[in-house]
Amino acid sequence: MAGSKRAHRYLKGSLKFLVVTTLVIIVSYGLLNVVAETHETATALLQAMGSIESKLRYLRWLLLAVIIIFWDEIIQAIASYKKLDESQTLYAKHMRWRIAAYIIAFDIFVVEALPAQILS
């Protein structure tokens, strides 16, 4: 029961972190768009950001590959830190490819907006 509460609290904290991070990114992007419409310097900044976009894309895919490759070690470190029992650790280790598929699908459909690029 205590492990379930801990896991629930961890998931709740992780979800809060993801929501806050997403909101910060959305607000930052909105502010950059507003500034870009009113100032030429912001337009130059956005052009410079566009030039590093492909490098950041490769970095994102590299980070995903590192997470997938070192999944067992990451899970073991989290399990020892959070003091998870063996069944929870084993379940998390078995979720590697499912989570990788979800992250890749999210990246392709949401971040890259590939269907929108194909249809437009």
Short mmCIF file of C-alpha atoms in Angstrom, two decimals:
data_model
loop_
_atom_site.label_atom_id
_atom_site.label_comp_id
_atom_site.label_asym_id
_atom_site.label_seq_id
_atom_site.Cartn_x
_atom_site.Cartn_y
_atom_site.Cartn_z
CA MET A 1 0.00 0.00 0.00
CA ALA A 2 2.81 2.39 0.86
CA GLY A 3 4.53 1.63 -2.44
CA SER A 4 1.33 2.43 -4.29
CA LYS A 5 1.02 5.77 -2.50
CA ARG A 6 4.66 6.54 -3.28
CA ALA A 7 4.22 5.64 -6.94
CA HIS A 8 1.03 7.72 -7.11
CA ARG A 9 2.80 10.70 -5.53
CA TYR A 10 5.74 10.30 -7.92
CA LEU A 11 3.45 10.15 -10.96
CA LYS A 12 1.50 13.15 -9.70
CA GLY A 13 4.72 15.14 -9.24
CA SER A 14 5.97 14.09 -12.66
CA LEU A 15 2.70 15.17 -14.26
CA LYS A 16 2.88 18.56 -12.51
CA PHE A 17 6.45 19.00 -13.78
CA LEU A 18 5.43 18.17 -17.35
CA VAL A 19 2.44 20.54 -17.23
CA VAL A 20 4.52 23.42 -15.85
CA THR A 21 7.29 22.80 -18.39
CA THR A 22 4.78 22.71 -21.24
CA LEU A 23 3.14 25.93 -20.09
CA VAL A 24 6.50 27.70 -19.83
CA ILE A 25 7.39 26.61 -23.36
CA ILE A 26 4.01 27.72 -24.75
CA VAL A 27 4.17 31.11 -23.04
CA SER A 28 7.78 31.63 -24.17
CA TYR A 29 6.86 30.77 -27.74
CA GLY A 30 3.87 33.11 -27.63
CA LEU A 31 6.00 35.97 -26.28
CA LEU A 32 8.58 35.41 -28.99
CA ASN A 33 5.86 35.52 -31.64
CA VAL A 34 4.45 38.79 -30.25
CA VAL A 35 7.90 40.35 -30.10
CA ALA A 36 8.72 39.11 -33.61
CA GLU A 37 5.74 40.93 -35.05
CA THR A 38 6.81 44.25 -33.55
CA HIS A 39 10.63 44.27 -33.69
CA GLU A 40 13.14 43.39 -36.36
CA THR A 41 15.67 42.19 -33.79
CA ALA A 42 13.27 39.52 -32.61
CA THR A 43 12.83 38.44 -36.23
CA ALA A 44 16.58 38.02 -36.50
CA LEU A 45 16.52 36.03 -33.25
CA LEU A 46 13.83 33.73 -34.62
CA GLN A 47 15.83 33.22 -37.81
CA ALA A 48 18.89 32.31 -35.76
CA MET A 49 16.76 29.88 -33.74
CA GLY A 50 15.51 28.35 -36.99
CA SER A 51 19.06 27.69 -38.09
CA ILE A 52 19.78 25.64 -34.96
CA GLU A 53 16.45 23.82 -35.15
CA SER A 54 17.88 20.84 -37.02
CA LYS A 55 20.75 20.54 -34.52
CA LEU A 56 18.28 20.54 -31.66
CA ARG A 57 16.21 17.89 -33.45
CA TYR A 58 19.25 15.61 -33.64
CA LEU A 59 20.01 16.31 -29.99
CA ARG A 60 16.43 15.38 -29.04
CA TRP A 61 16.64 12.10 -30.96
CA LEU A 62 20.05 11.38 -29.41
CA LEU A 63 18.60 11.95 -25.94
CA LEU A 64 15.77 9.54 -26.73
CA ALA A 65 18.27 6.92 -27.92
CA VAL A 66 20.34 7.33 -24.74
CA ILE A 67 17.23 6.91 -22.59
CA ILE A 68 16.27 3.74 -24.46
CA ILE A 69 19.79 2.31 -24.35
CA PHE A 70 20.31 2.98 -20.65
CA TRP A 71 16.70 2.28 -19.63
CA ASP A 72 17.53 -0.55 -17.21
CA GLU A 73 20.20 1.50 -15.45
CA ILE A 74 17.91 4.52 -15.19
CA ILE A 75 15.10 2.41 -13.76
CA GLN A 76 17.45 0.71 -11.30
CA ALA A 77 18.73 4.10 -10.09
CA ILE A 78 15.20 5.46 -9.68
CA ALA A 79 14.08 2.27 -7.94
CA SER A 80 16.92 2.44 -5.43
CA TYR A 81 16.30 6.15 -4.82
CA LYS A 82 12.54 5.73 -4.41
CA LYS A 83 12.94 2.35 -2.67
CA LEU A 84 10.58 0.56 -5.05
CA ASP A 85 10.01 -3.16 -4.64
CA GLU A 86 11.17 -5.76 -7.16
CA SER A 87 7.80 -6.14 -8.93
CA GLN A 88 7.56 -2.40 -9.60
CA THR A 89 11.12 -2.32 -10.87
CA LEU A 90 10.54 -5.30 -13.14
CA TYR A 91 7.31 -3.76 -14.49
CA ALA A 92 9.11 -0.48 -15.23
CA LYS A 93 11.91 -2.33 -17.00
CA HIS A 94 9.37 -4.14 -19.20
CA MET A 95 7.79 -0.82 -20.21
CA ARG A 96 10.90 0.30 -22.18
CA TRP A 97 9.64 -0.22 -25.71
CA ARG A 98 6.08 0.86 -25.02
CA ILE A 99 7.26 4.16 -23.58
CA ALA A 100 9.76 4.57 -26.42
CA ALA A 101 6.96 4.05 -28.96
CA TYR A 102 4.78 6.64 -27.20
CA ILE A 103 7.60 9.19 -27.11
CA ILE A 104 8.45 8.62 -30.78
CA ALA A 105 4.78 8.89 -31.79
CA PHE A 106 4.42 12.10 -29.75
CA ASP A 107 7.52 13.54 -31.37
CA ILE A 108 6.40 12.69 -34.89
CA PHE A 109 2.77 13.77 -34.56
CA VAL A 110 2.98 16.71 -32.15
CA VAL A 111 6.51 18.12 -32.16
CA GLU A 112 7.34 17.58 -35.83
CA ALA A 113 3.69 17.86 -36.98
CA LEU A 114 4.48 15.44 -39.79
CA PRO A 115 0.85 14.74 -40.81
CA ALA A 116 0.20 18.48 -41.13
CA GLN A 117 3.35 18.93 -43.22
CA ILE A 118 2.33 16.06 -45.50
CA LEU A 119 -1.24 17.27 -45.96
CA SER A 120 -0.43 20.93 -46.52
#
